[in-house]
Amino acid sequence: MDTRLIDVHDDEVCARAYDVIIASKDHQRPWHQPPSLAETLVEWRHVDEAERMEMWGAWDGDELIGVATIWLPMSDNTSMAWHDVQVDPAHRRRGAGSALLDRIVARAREESRPTLVTDLMVPADADDHAYRRFAEKHGYHLSNTEIMRHLSLPVAEDLLGTYADRARARWEGDYRLETHVGGVPPELQPSLCAVMNQLAVDAPTGDIDFEEESLTPERYEEYLELFRQQGRVRLTTVAVHEATGDVVAYTDLMLPSGAPSVAWQWGTLVHKAHRGRRLGMAVKVENLRRLQTDHPERQRVVTGNDDTNSWMVSINEDLGFRIVELCPAYQRKL
Ligand SMILES: CC(C)(COP(=O)(O)OP(=O)(O)OC[C@H]1O[C@@H](n2cnc3c(N)ncnc32)[C@H](O)[C@@H]1OP(=O)(O)O)[C@@H](O)C(=O)NCCC(=O)NCCS
């Protein structure tokens, strides 16, 4: 099994790499709705100074049968390397996954990254699933488990109205809610970035030791441009503290262009000093309402929450999210 770096500017190799990754991610997951090749290529070809990315292929003769991706954060969490290994289901159990993982471990050593983190998608009732066995065989241990839930749309307006009203009674007067399409305006970006940077340290992540992130307004704008090029729509609802004009809570939905029936729930966070006012529920309901009004083609929201994050999980369960699968994170210390 030969492993070689994938040239992200080679259209033919990229198309095959995309097919391998999607065949692997689709395997036994009929609900999976992947982004298109076009939007994926934009991401692969975008050079992110804050996070270097490399893709490695496993070739059996001249056939590409597996792809590993490694991400190296450059401005925070610099002792870490996250990665993903996907092998075409028709070519599994022949050593491609192991060859790719060996390559990733070698690259992490070369880059002086002692902490390797990866996550898997497995059924909720399979503790000894093949993907877990693969990770454990290679010296990884289970560090954290996110539960993946889906919400069928539309959610009844009277349910949303009830939760919105109950929340409003707790925050009204001190905050205002704003929903923005394609990113928040420049005056809100510094405080939004500060709140977003708390997510990795505030949300429970098991025994993975994340540092605070270092998103800046410049990089936030760069990502907005990337999403525009991908044809993606980002819906962001923020709570602004009237006294200071700062964003103190946010939630983000991302609408992929190539998977027109789904919306991905990205981060939601309420700043520590402003918790207990139902701002989390308030921003989520407001964002969902905008999603339903402006994008009736979206039939499902996909989200993942740490199984110990009872606060976020209870909001999601109230809104009607239901468990579909698990996303355990595995870690290896070199
Ligand atoms: C996990 C995955 C990468 C393995 O790829 P692969 O090419 O089949 O892996 P290998 O052939 O190198 O298998 C190595 C070892 O993993 C374990 N393993 C892999 N598949 C297994 C299965 N179906 N049942 C039990 N053990 C399995 C075995 O210990 C195997 O060694 P063995 O064949 O000598 O018994 C592949 O199934 C996949 O793409 N899964 C989806 C994505 C994923 O979960 N990636 C893991 C990220 S770390």
XYZ file of C-alpha atoms and ligand atoms in Angstrom:
382
model
C 0.000 0.000 0.000
C 1.555 3.248 -1.165
C 0.722 6.553 0.613
C 1.351 9.829 -1.199
C 0.445 13.458 -0.724
C -2.638 14.486 -2.726
C -2.208 17.537 -4.935
C -5.317 19.591 -4.184
C -4.953 21.334 -7.571
C -5.169 18.077 -9.530
C -8.838 17.930 -10.586
C -8.829 14.225 -11.442
C -7.225 13.049 -8.199
C -9.454 15.379 -6.177
C -12.604 14.008 -7.815
C -11.559 10.457 -6.937
C -10.550 11.505 -3.385
C -13.971 13.116 -2.950
C -15.711 9.929 -4.156
C -13.692 7.805 -1.722
C -14.452 10.082 1.224
C -18.163 10.266 0.410
C -18.482 6.506 -0.208
C -16.884 5.961 3.194
C -18.980 8.549 5.027
C -22.207 7.380 3.343
C -21.594 3.754 4.297
C -24.559 2.481 6.380
C -25.688 6.081 7.011
C -28.664 6.679 4.669
C -29.346 10.056 6.318
C -25.912 11.425 5.392
C -26.136 14.421 3.015
C -22.653 15.368 1.833
C -21.574 18.773 0.517
C -20.920 18.879 -3.262
C -17.554 18.306 -4.921
C -17.552 21.970 -6.003
C -17.914 23.385 -2.494
C -15.481 20.805 -1.118
C -12.835 21.814 -3.670
C -13.134 25.465 -2.642
C -12.350 24.404 0.922
C -9.443 22.127 -0.037
C -7.867 24.881 -2.133
C -8.275 27.630 0.415
C -4.987 28.356 2.186
C -5.786 29.029 5.833
C -2.864 30.621 7.712
C -4.481 29.611 10.993
C -4.809 25.926 10.112
C -2.648 24.033 7.660
C -4.272 21.074 5.948
C -2.712 18.137 4.092
C -4.397 15.212 2.387
C -2.717 11.863 1.907
C -3.944 9.105 -0.398
C -3.544 5.335 -0.146
C -2.994 3.801 -3.585
C -3.409 0.146 -4.422
C -1.511 0.055 -7.725
C -2.912 3.079 -9.542
C -6.225 3.071 -7.714
C -6.844 5.567 -4.927
C -8.727 3.672 -2.193
C -8.335 5.736 0.976
C -7.785 9.348 2.036
C -6.392 10.792 5.254
C -6.598 14.472 6.124
C -4.513 16.161 8.806
C -5.204 19.640 10.166
C -2.453 21.532 12.013
C -3.728 24.522 13.983
C -1.114 27.299 13.720
C -2.247 30.088 16.039
C -3.679 28.198 19.025
C -3.706 24.563 20.182
C -0.336 24.125 18.458
C 0.486 20.882 20.294
C -2.430 19.216 18.510
C -3.126 17.644 15.140
C -6.643 16.621 14.165
C -7.144 14.095 11.451
C -9.587 11.936 9.575
C -9.059 8.620 7.779
C -11.611 7.339 5.241
C -11.304 4.113 3.256
C -13.609 3.145 0.379
C -15.917 0.443 1.841
C -15.150 -1.817 -1.151
C -11.456 -1.812 -0.181
C -11.486 -2.084 3.585
C -9.655 -4.582 5.759
C -6.630 -4.640 3.468
C -4.364 -2.316 5.412
C -5.139 1.027 3.723
C -6.502 2.589 6.928
C -3.437 1.494 8.913
C -1.011 2.725 6.251
C -2.718 6.125 6.233
C -2.765 6.373 10.012
C 0.953 5.489 10.149
C 1.547 8.338 7.725
C -0.500 10.750 9.870
C 1.417 9.743 13.009
C 4.714 10.270 11.178
C 3.588 13.722 9.999
C 2.475 14.650 13.539
C 5.896 13.652 14.867
C 7.659 15.666 12.166
C 5.536 18.691 13.057
C 6.116 18.195 16.829
C 2.442 17.633 17.580
C 2.223 15.252 20.541
C -1.585 15.163 20.709
C -3.557 13.461 17.947
C -7.349 13.774 17.913
C -9.874 12.200 15.573
C -13.602 11.561 15.620
C -15.785 8.793 14.194
C -19.452 8.367 13.317
C -20.908 5.176 14.789
C -24.359 3.803 15.633
C -25.577 4.660 19.120
C -25.761 0.998 20.190
C -22.414 -0.377 18.929
C -19.729 -0.189 21.618
C -17.413 -2.521 19.715
C -17.935 -1.031 16.266
C -15.192 -1.643 13.668
C -14.178 2.045 13.611
C -13.688 2.045 17.385
C -11.639 -1.172 17.184
C -9.506 0.363 14.463
C -8.758 3.453 16.579
C -8.097 1.404 19.735
C -5.820 -0.989 17.880
C -3.725 2.028 16.895
C -3.218 3.266 20.453
C -6.079 5.770 20.672
C -8.366 6.044 23.690
C -11.931 7.305 23.906
C -11.814 10.900 25.162
C -15.251 12.289 24.630
C -18.613 11.428 23.056
C -20.855 13.757 21.128
C -24.417 12.664 20.473
C -25.630 13.539 16.985
C -29.256 14.650 16.797
C -31.492 15.668 13.904
C -34.467 18.000 13.965
C -37.202 17.559 11.327
C -38.404 20.840 9.855
C -40.583 22.740 10.071
C -40.978 22.999 13.822
C -44.525 24.141 14.681
C -44.634 27.924 15.003
C -46.694 27.784 18.206
C -43.997 25.646 19.874
C -41.298 28.112 18.803
C -43.508 30.980 19.950
C -43.991 29.399 23.383
C -40.250 28.934 23.942
C -39.427 32.363 22.545
C -41.960 34.048 24.862
C -40.802 32.157 27.942
C -37.207 33.110 27.196
C -38.086 36.728 26.390
C -39.523 37.225 29.868
C -36.015 36.590 31.260
C -33.836 38.697 28.921
C -36.044 41.513 27.637
C -34.860 45.012 28.503
C -31.143 44.197 28.827
C -30.455 42.599 25.447
C -31.610 42.686 21.838
C -31.592 39.855 19.310
C -30.317 40.334 15.754
C -30.188 37.808 12.919
C -27.595 38.287 10.184
C -27.202 36.489 6.883
C -23.633 35.915 5.665
C -21.947 37.107 8.876
C -22.380 39.910 11.404
C -21.408 43.516 10.538
C -17.901 44.785 11.393
C -18.889 46.587 14.619
C -20.085 43.308 16.157
C -17.187 41.166 14.972
C -14.654 41.778 17.799
C -17.086 40.809 20.559
C -18.524 37.944 18.499
C -15.009 36.538 17.917
C -14.261 36.817 21.649
C -17.395 34.792 22.444
C -16.683 32.248 19.678
C -13.146 31.760 21.021
C -14.618 30.528 24.320
C -16.443 27.621 22.707
C -13.556 25.147 22.731
C -12.833 25.781 26.434
C -16.383 26.237 27.730
C -18.170 23.346 26.020
C -17.394 19.993 27.666
C -14.839 17.980 25.651
C -13.998 15.040 27.932
C -10.263 14.649 28.539
C -9.228 16.623 25.452
C -7.466 19.715 26.695
C -8.321 22.521 24.280
C -6.890 26.017 24.589
C -8.992 29.071 23.879
C -9.151 29.751 20.126
C -7.808 32.901 18.480
C -10.322 33.898 15.818
C -9.919 37.556 14.785
C -12.305 39.773 12.772
C -9.857 39.555 9.838
C -10.029 35.777 9.812
C -13.769 35.810 10.414
C -14.117 37.923 7.224
C -11.815 35.538 5.373
C -14.056 32.596 6.308
C -17.177 34.547 5.261
C -15.590 35.041 1.840
C -14.777 31.331 1.679
C -18.418 30.437 2.439
C -19.610 32.884 -0.247
C -17.356 31.163 -2.777
C -18.831 27.833 -1.713
C -22.362 29.111 -2.224
C -23.107 28.494 1.437
C -25.487 30.579 3.523
C -24.615 31.309 7.134
C -27.402 32.395 9.463
C -26.230 33.917 12.728
C -28.431 35.143 15.549
C -26.676 37.131 18.273
C -27.795 38.618 21.577
C -26.329 42.092 22.013
C -25.955 43.511 25.529
C -27.623 46.925 25.374
C -25.384 48.460 28.051
C -22.106 47.694 26.263
C -23.108 47.008 22.639
C -21.222 43.677 22.819
C -22.321 40.325 21.466
C -22.771 38.062 24.500
C -24.469 35.069 22.863
C -24.571 33.612 19.372
C -25.716 30.663 17.333
C -24.772 29.741 13.777
C -26.548 27.647 11.142
C -24.659 26.741 7.976
C -26.581 25.853 4.815
C -24.421 23.851 2.410
C -25.071 24.534 -1.289
C -24.609 20.914 -2.375
C -26.937 19.399 0.244
C -30.011 21.575 -0.203
C -32.243 19.828 2.300
C -30.036 20.096 5.391
C -28.729 22.794 7.680
C -25.772 22.198 9.986
C -25.944 23.610 13.461
C -22.535 25.078 14.246
C -21.590 26.710 17.537
C -23.912 28.160 20.158
C -22.523 29.921 23.209
C -23.641 32.335 25.893
C -20.862 34.295 27.616
C -20.356 33.133 31.225
C -21.365 36.494 32.714
C -24.705 36.415 30.883
C -25.923 32.874 31.526
C -29.183 32.026 33.272
C -31.285 34.476 31.201
C -32.465 31.940 28.606
C -30.386 33.642 25.927
C -29.320 30.241 24.546
C -32.909 29.229 23.823
C -33.715 32.748 22.580
C -30.975 32.847 19.919
C -31.633 29.293 18.770
C -35.366 29.823 18.324
C -34.830 33.095 16.469
C -32.308 31.498 14.090
C -34.628 28.544 13.448
C -37.500 30.880 12.660
C -35.378 32.671 10.075
C -34.283 29.339 8.620
C -37.873 28.154 8.273
C -39.122 31.424 6.773
C -36.334 32.018 4.272
C -35.304 28.443 3.429
C -38.342 26.165 3.275
C -36.264 23.711 1.212
C -34.299 22.754 4.357
C -35.938 19.713 5.934
C -33.501 18.868 8.687
C -31.040 20.418 11.127
C -28.055 18.296 12.168
C -26.326 18.950 15.478
C -23.854 17.292 17.855
C -23.563 17.825 21.600
C -21.325 16.379 24.259
C -23.319 13.811 26.212
C -22.572 15.695 29.466
C -23.728 19.075 28.123
C -27.133 18.844 29.794
C -27.908 22.531 29.286
C -27.557 22.465 25.497
C -29.098 19.003 25.192
C -32.214 20.042 27.099
C -32.738 23.025 24.758
C -32.356 20.730 21.757
C -34.696 18.092 23.141
C -37.324 20.736 23.904
C -37.117 21.856 20.276
C -37.607 18.283 19.039
C -34.090 17.063 18.124
C -33.816 13.249 18.154
C -30.731 11.010 18.507
C -29.406 9.504 15.250
C -25.821 8.379 15.930
C -22.732 9.033 18.057
C -19.571 10.948 17.290
C -16.930 9.696 19.736
C -13.581 11.529 19.793
C -10.429 9.465 20.192
C -7.077 10.779 21.315
C -3.524 9.488 21.197
C -0.537 11.014 22.929
C 2.743 10.491 21.104
C -11.749 2.595 10.179
C -11.239 2.483 8.721
C -10.370 3.710 8.413
C -10.378 1.205 8.628
O -9.857 1.119 7.310
P -9.253 -0.284 6.785
O -8.479 0.006 5.547
O -10.336 -1.287 6.721
O -8.262 -0.619 8.017
P -7.157 -1.784 8.110
O -7.356 -2.787 7.026
O -5.839 -1.108 8.170
O -7.552 -2.428 9.536
C -6.697 -2.357 10.643
C -7.311 -2.999 11.885
O -8.470 -2.268 12.322
C -9.425 -3.195 12.898
N -10.615 -3.266 12.036
C -10.826 -2.606 10.895
N -12.043 -2.937 10.390
C -12.586 -3.824 11.235
C -13.815 -4.532 11.253
N -14.731 -4.394 10.259
N -14.063 -5.332 12.303
C -13.177 -5.474 13.278
N -11.978 -4.836 13.305
C -11.689 -4.024 12.298
C -8.751 -4.542 12.879
O -8.018 -4.662 14.092
C -7.818 -4.412 11.672
O -6.725 -5.299 11.727
P -6.877 -6.786 11.111
O -7.503 -6.666 9.766
O -5.461 -7.277 11.088
O -7.749 -7.527 12.079
C -12.417 2.353 7.713
O -13.330 1.372 8.181
C -13.181 3.644 7.505
O -12.892 4.397 6.574
N -14.153 3.963 8.386
C -14.905 5.230 8.324
C -14.098 6.412 8.888
C -13.452 6.150 10.244
O -14.113 5.788 11.181
N -12.148 6.396 10.319
C -11.361 6.166 11.512
C -10.613 7.396 11.856
S -9.334 6.974 13.036
